[in-house]
Coordinates of C-alpha atoms in Angstrom, one line a residue:
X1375 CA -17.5 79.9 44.3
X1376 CA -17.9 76.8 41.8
X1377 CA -17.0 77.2 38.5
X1378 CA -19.7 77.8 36.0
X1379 CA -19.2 74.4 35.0
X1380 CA -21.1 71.0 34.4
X1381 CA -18.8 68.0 34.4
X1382 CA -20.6 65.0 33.0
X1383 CA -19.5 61.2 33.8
X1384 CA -20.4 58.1 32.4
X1385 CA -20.1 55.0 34.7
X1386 CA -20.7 51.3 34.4
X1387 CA -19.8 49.7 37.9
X1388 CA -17.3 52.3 38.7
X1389 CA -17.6 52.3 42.7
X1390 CA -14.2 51.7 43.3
X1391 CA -13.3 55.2 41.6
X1392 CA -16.3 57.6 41.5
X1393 CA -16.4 58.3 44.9
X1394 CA -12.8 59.8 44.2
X1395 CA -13.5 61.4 41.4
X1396 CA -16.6 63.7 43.3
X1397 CA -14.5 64.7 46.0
X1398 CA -11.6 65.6 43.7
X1399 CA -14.7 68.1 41.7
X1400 CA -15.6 69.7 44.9
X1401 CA -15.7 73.6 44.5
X1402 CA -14.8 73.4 41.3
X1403 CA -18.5 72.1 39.3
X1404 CA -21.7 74.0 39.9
X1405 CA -23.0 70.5 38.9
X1406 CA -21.9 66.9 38.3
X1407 CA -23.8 64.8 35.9
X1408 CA -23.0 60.7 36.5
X1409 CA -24.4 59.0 33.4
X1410 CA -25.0 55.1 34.1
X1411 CA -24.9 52.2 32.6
X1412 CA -27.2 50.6 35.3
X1413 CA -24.5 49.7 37.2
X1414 CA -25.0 46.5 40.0
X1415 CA -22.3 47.8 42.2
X1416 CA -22.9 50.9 44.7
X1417 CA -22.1 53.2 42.1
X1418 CA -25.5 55.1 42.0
X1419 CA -25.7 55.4 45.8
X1420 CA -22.2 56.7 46.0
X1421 CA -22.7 59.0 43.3
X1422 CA -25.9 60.2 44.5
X1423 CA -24.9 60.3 48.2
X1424 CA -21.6 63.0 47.0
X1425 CA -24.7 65.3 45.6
X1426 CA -24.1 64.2 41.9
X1427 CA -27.7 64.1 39.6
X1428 CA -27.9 60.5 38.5
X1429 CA -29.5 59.4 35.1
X1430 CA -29.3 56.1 33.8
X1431 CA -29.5 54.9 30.1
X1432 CA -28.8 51.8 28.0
X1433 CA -25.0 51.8 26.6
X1434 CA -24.4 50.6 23.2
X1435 CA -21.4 52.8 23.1
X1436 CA -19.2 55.8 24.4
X1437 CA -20.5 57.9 21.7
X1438 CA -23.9 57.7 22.1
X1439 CA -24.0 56.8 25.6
X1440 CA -22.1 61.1 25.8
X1441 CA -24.4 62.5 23.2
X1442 CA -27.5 61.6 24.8
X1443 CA -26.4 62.7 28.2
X1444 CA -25.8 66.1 26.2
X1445 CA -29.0 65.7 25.2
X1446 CA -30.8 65.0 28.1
X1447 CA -29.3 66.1 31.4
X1448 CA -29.8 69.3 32.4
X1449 CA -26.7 71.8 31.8
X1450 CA -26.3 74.4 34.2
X1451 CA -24.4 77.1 33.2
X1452 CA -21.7 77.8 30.3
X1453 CA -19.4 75.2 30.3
X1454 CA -19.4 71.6 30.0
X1455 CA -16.6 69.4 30.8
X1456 CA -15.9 65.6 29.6
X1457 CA -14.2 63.4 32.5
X1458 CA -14.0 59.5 33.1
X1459 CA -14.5 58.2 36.8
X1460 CA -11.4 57.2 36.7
X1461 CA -9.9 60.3 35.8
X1462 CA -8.5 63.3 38.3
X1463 CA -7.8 66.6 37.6
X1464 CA -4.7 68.0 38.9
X1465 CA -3.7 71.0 41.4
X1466 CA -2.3 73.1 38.9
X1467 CA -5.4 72.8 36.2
X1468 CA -8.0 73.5 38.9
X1469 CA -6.0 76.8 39.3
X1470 CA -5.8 77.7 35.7
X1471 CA -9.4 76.9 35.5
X1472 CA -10.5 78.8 38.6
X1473 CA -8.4 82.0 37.2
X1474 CA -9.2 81.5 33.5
X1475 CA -12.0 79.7 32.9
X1476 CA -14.7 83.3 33.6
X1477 CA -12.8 85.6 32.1
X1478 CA -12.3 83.5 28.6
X1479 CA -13.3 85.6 25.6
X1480 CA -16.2 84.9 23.5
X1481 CA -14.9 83.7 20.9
X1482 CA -13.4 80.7 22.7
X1483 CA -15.2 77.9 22.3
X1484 CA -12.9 74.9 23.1
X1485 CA -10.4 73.8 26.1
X1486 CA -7.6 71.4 25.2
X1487 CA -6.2 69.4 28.5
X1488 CA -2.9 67.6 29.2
X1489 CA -4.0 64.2 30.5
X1490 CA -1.2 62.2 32.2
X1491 CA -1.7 58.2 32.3
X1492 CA -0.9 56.3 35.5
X1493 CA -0.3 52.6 35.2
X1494 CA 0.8 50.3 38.4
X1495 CA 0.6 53.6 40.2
X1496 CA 3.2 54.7 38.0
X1497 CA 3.2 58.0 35.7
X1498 CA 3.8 56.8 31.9
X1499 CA 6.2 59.6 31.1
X1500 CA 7.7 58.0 27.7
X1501 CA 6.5 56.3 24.6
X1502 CA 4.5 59.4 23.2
X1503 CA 1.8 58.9 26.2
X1504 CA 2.3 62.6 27.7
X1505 CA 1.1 64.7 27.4
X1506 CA -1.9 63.5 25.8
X1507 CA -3.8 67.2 24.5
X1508 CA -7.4 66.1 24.5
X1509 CA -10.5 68.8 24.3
X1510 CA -12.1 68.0 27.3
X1511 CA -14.3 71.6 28.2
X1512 CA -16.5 73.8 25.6
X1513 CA -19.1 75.9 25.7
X1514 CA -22.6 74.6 26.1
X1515 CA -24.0 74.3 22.7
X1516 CA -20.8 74.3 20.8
X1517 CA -20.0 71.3 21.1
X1518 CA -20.7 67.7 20.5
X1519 CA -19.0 63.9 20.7
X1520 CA -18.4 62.4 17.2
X1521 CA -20.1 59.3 16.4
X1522 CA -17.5 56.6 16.4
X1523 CA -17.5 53.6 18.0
X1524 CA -14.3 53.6 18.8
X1525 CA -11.5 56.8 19.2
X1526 CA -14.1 59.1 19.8
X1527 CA -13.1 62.9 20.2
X1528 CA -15.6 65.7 21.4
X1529 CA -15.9 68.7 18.5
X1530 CA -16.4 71.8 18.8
X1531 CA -17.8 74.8 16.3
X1532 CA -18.4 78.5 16.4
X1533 CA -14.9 79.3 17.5
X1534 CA -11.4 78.7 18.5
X1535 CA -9.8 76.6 21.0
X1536 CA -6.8 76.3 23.7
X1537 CA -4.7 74.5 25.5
X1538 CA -4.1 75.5 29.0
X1539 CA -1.0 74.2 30.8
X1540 CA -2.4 72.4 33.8
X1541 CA -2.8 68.5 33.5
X1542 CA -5.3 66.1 34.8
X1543 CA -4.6 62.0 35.3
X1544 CA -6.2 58.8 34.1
X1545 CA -5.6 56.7 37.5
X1546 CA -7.5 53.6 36.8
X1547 CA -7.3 51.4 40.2
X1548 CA -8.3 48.1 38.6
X1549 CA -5.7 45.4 38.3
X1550 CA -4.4 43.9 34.9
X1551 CA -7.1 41.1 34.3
X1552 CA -9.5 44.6 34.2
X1553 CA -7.2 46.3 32.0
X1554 CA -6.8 43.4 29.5
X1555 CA -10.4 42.3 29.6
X1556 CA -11.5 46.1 28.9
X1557 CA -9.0 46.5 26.2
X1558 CA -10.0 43.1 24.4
X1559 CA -13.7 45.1 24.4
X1560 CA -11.6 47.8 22.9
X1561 CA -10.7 45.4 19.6
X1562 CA -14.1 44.6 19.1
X1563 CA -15.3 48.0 19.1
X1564 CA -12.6 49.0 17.0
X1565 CA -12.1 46.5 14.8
X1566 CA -16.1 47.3 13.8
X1567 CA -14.6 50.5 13.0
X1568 CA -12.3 50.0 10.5
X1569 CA -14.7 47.8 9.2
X1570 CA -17.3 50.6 8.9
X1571 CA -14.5 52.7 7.4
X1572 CA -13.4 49.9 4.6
X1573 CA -16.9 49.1 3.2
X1574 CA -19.2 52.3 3.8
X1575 CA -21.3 50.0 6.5
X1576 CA -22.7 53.4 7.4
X1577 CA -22.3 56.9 7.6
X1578 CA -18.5 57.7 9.5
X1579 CA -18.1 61.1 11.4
X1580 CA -15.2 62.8 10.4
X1581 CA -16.2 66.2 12.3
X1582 CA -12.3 65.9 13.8
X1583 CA -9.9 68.5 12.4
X1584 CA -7.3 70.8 13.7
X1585 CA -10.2 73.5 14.3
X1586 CA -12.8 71.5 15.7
X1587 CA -10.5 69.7 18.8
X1588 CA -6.8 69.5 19.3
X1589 CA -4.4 69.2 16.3
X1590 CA -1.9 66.6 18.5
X1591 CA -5.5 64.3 17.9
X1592 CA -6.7 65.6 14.2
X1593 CA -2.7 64.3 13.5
X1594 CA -3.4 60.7 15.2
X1595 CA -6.3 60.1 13.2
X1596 CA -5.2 61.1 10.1
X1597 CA -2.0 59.0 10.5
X1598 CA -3.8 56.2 11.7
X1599 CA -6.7 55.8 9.2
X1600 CA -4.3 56.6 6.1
X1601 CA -0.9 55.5 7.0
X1602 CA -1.2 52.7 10.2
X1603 CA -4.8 50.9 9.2
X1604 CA -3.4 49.8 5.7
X1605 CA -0.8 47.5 6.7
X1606 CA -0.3 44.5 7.2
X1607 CA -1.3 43.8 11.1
X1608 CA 1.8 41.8 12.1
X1609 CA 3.8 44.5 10.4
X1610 CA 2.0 47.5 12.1
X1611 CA 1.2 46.1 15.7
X1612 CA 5.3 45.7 16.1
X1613 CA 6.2 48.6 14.2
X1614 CA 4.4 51.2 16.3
X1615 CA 5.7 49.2 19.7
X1616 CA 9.1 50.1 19.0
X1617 CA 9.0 52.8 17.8
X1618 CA 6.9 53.9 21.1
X1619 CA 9.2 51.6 23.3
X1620 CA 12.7 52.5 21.9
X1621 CA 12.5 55.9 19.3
X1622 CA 10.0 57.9 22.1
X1623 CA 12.1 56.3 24.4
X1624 CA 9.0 54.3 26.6
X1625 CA 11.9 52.2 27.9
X1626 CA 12.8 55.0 30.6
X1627 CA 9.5 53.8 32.1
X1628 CA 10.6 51.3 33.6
X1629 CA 9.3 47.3 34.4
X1630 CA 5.8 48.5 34.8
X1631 CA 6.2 50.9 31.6
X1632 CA 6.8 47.9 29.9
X1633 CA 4.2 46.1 30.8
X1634 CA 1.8 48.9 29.8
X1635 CA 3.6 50.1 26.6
X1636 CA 3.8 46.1 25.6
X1637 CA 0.0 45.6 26.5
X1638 CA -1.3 48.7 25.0
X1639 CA 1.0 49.4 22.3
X1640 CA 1.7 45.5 20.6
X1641 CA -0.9 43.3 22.2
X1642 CA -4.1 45.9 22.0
X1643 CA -2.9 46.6 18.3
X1644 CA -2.2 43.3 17.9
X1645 CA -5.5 42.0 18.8
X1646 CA -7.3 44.8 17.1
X1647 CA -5.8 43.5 13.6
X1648 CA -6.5 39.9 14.4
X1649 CA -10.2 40.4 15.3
X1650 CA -10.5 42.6 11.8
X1651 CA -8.9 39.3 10.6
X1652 CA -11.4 37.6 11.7
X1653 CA -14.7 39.6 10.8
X1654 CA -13.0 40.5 7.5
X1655 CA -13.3 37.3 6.8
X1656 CA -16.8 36.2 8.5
X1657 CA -18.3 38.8 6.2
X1658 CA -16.6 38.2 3.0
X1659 CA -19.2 36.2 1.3
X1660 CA -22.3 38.5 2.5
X1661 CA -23.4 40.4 -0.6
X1662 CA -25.9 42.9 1.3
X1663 CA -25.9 45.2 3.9
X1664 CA -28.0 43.6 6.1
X1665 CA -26.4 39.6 6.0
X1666 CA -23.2 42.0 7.1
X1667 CA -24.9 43.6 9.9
X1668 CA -26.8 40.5 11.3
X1669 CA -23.2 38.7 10.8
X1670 CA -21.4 41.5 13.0
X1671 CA -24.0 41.2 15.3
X1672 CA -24.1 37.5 15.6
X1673 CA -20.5 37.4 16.4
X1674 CA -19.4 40.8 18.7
X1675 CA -22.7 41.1 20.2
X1676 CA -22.8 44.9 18.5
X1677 CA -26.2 46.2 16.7
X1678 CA -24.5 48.6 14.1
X1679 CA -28.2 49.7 12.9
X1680 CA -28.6 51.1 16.3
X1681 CA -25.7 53.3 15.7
X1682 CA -27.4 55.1 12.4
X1683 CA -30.8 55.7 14.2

């Protein structure tokens, strides 16, 4: 019998993976919710054709995009579960799930996952990518996505969590110019971040803690936002590549580990520090609020008012 469990996936033109992705959740979900972005591929029909409920909303970002599919779709049973199209999960965690998940105690309230990253078909093994101990499954009604627009984690409350052993995999099938071109959206959306964080441009949810999801994240952030963010970007961008590349030794990898530690460890961070550069400077000379927003909006096509209704 399935799982009383309702998975929830946001799509934007995913067809190339969310056919995979429904047949990999077969047996396992009561019910799948696909949240789209009104895609113009064949996402919908494929999604709708596997049995998935299909609702479609306007995406301003990851954030609110999850939240108001939480808010909105209808949640069968006790669990809910956070997954990407292009993510799968594994033998061994639909095992632990199908043996653990109905006989958890009360007082959990939170379900930390090992997620594995696959690049050029590859498993990234090194540079502090695995495991990755995200909270991915909570109870209905204890839990909720932070409102970032960027480096969001889901939060939970009312209880404690766990990690169970089992892993599931980001397997993205695109090629690089898909990869680069999603990660240069990325920057944007995180450079407005740090922006947000530097000059109070409105309220920041900082719901994350070692309670509320999984400490290996609560630690990220806090070394991030207090330790990484205040340097110098040239300094920061290459100091965090090798120390991913040579001290968590990402150079095991391989040629394609390379690619994807240089890529997403030095050029992403890179790129994030020169687009904060950039808007940093764009808004220097604003002395309200609103010249700031309209300025941010003007130039990364972001509405940040949106994001404080």
């Amino acid at each position: 019998m399935p799982l009383d469990l309702t998975v929830i996936i946001l799509t934007k033109n995913e067809a190339i993976h969310i056919g995979r992705a429904l047949e990999n959740l077969k047996g396992l979900a009561k019910n799948v919710v696909v949240v789209d972005s009104f895609s113009t591929d064949d996402t919908v029909a494929i999604a709708k054709a596997q049995g998935a409920v299909v609702l479609q909303n306007k995406f301003i970002n990851y954030a609110k995009q999850f939240q108001w599919a939480l808010d909105n779709a209808e949640i069968r049973g006790t669990w809910v579960m956070r997954l990407d199209a292009d993510e799968l999960i594994e033998a061994d965690l639909r095992v632990e799930l199908e043996q653990q998940l109905p006989k958890l105690p009360e007082e959990v309230v939170g379900i930390n996952l090992k997620r594995k990253h696959i690049f050029m078909d590859r498993w990234v093994r090194h540079g502090g990518r695995y495991p990755l101990v995200l909270l991915r499954i909570w109870r209905h009604g204890h839990g909720r996505i932070e409102d970032r627009w960027m480096d969001e984690h889901m939060v939970v409350w009312g209880g404690r969590t766990i990690t169970m052993k089992g892993g599931f995999a980001d397997h993205n099938l695109n090629d690089i110019t898909f990869f680069t071109t999603k990660h240069n959206a990325y920057a944007t959306r995180e450079a407005i971040d740090v922006l947000i964080q530097r000059h109070n441009l409105a309220p920041r949810d900082e719901a994350l803690n070692t309670k509320s999801a999984s400490a290996q994240a609560a630690l990220k952030r806090l070394l991030k936002e207090s330790v990484y963010n205040k340097m110098p970007f040239t300094l920061s961008a290459l100091m965090y590549f090798l120390w991913r590349y040579i001290f968590q030794l990402g150079f095991l990898d391989g040629r394609s580990g390379l690619v994807y530690h240089f890529l997403q460890g030095y050029w992403y961070r890179f790129l994030v520090g020169a687009k904060l550069m950039e808007l940093e400077k764009a808004i220097s000379n604003h002395p309200n609020l609103d010249e700031i927003q309209a300025t941010l909006l003007r130039l990364t096509g972001h509405d940040i008012k949106k994001t404080q209704k």
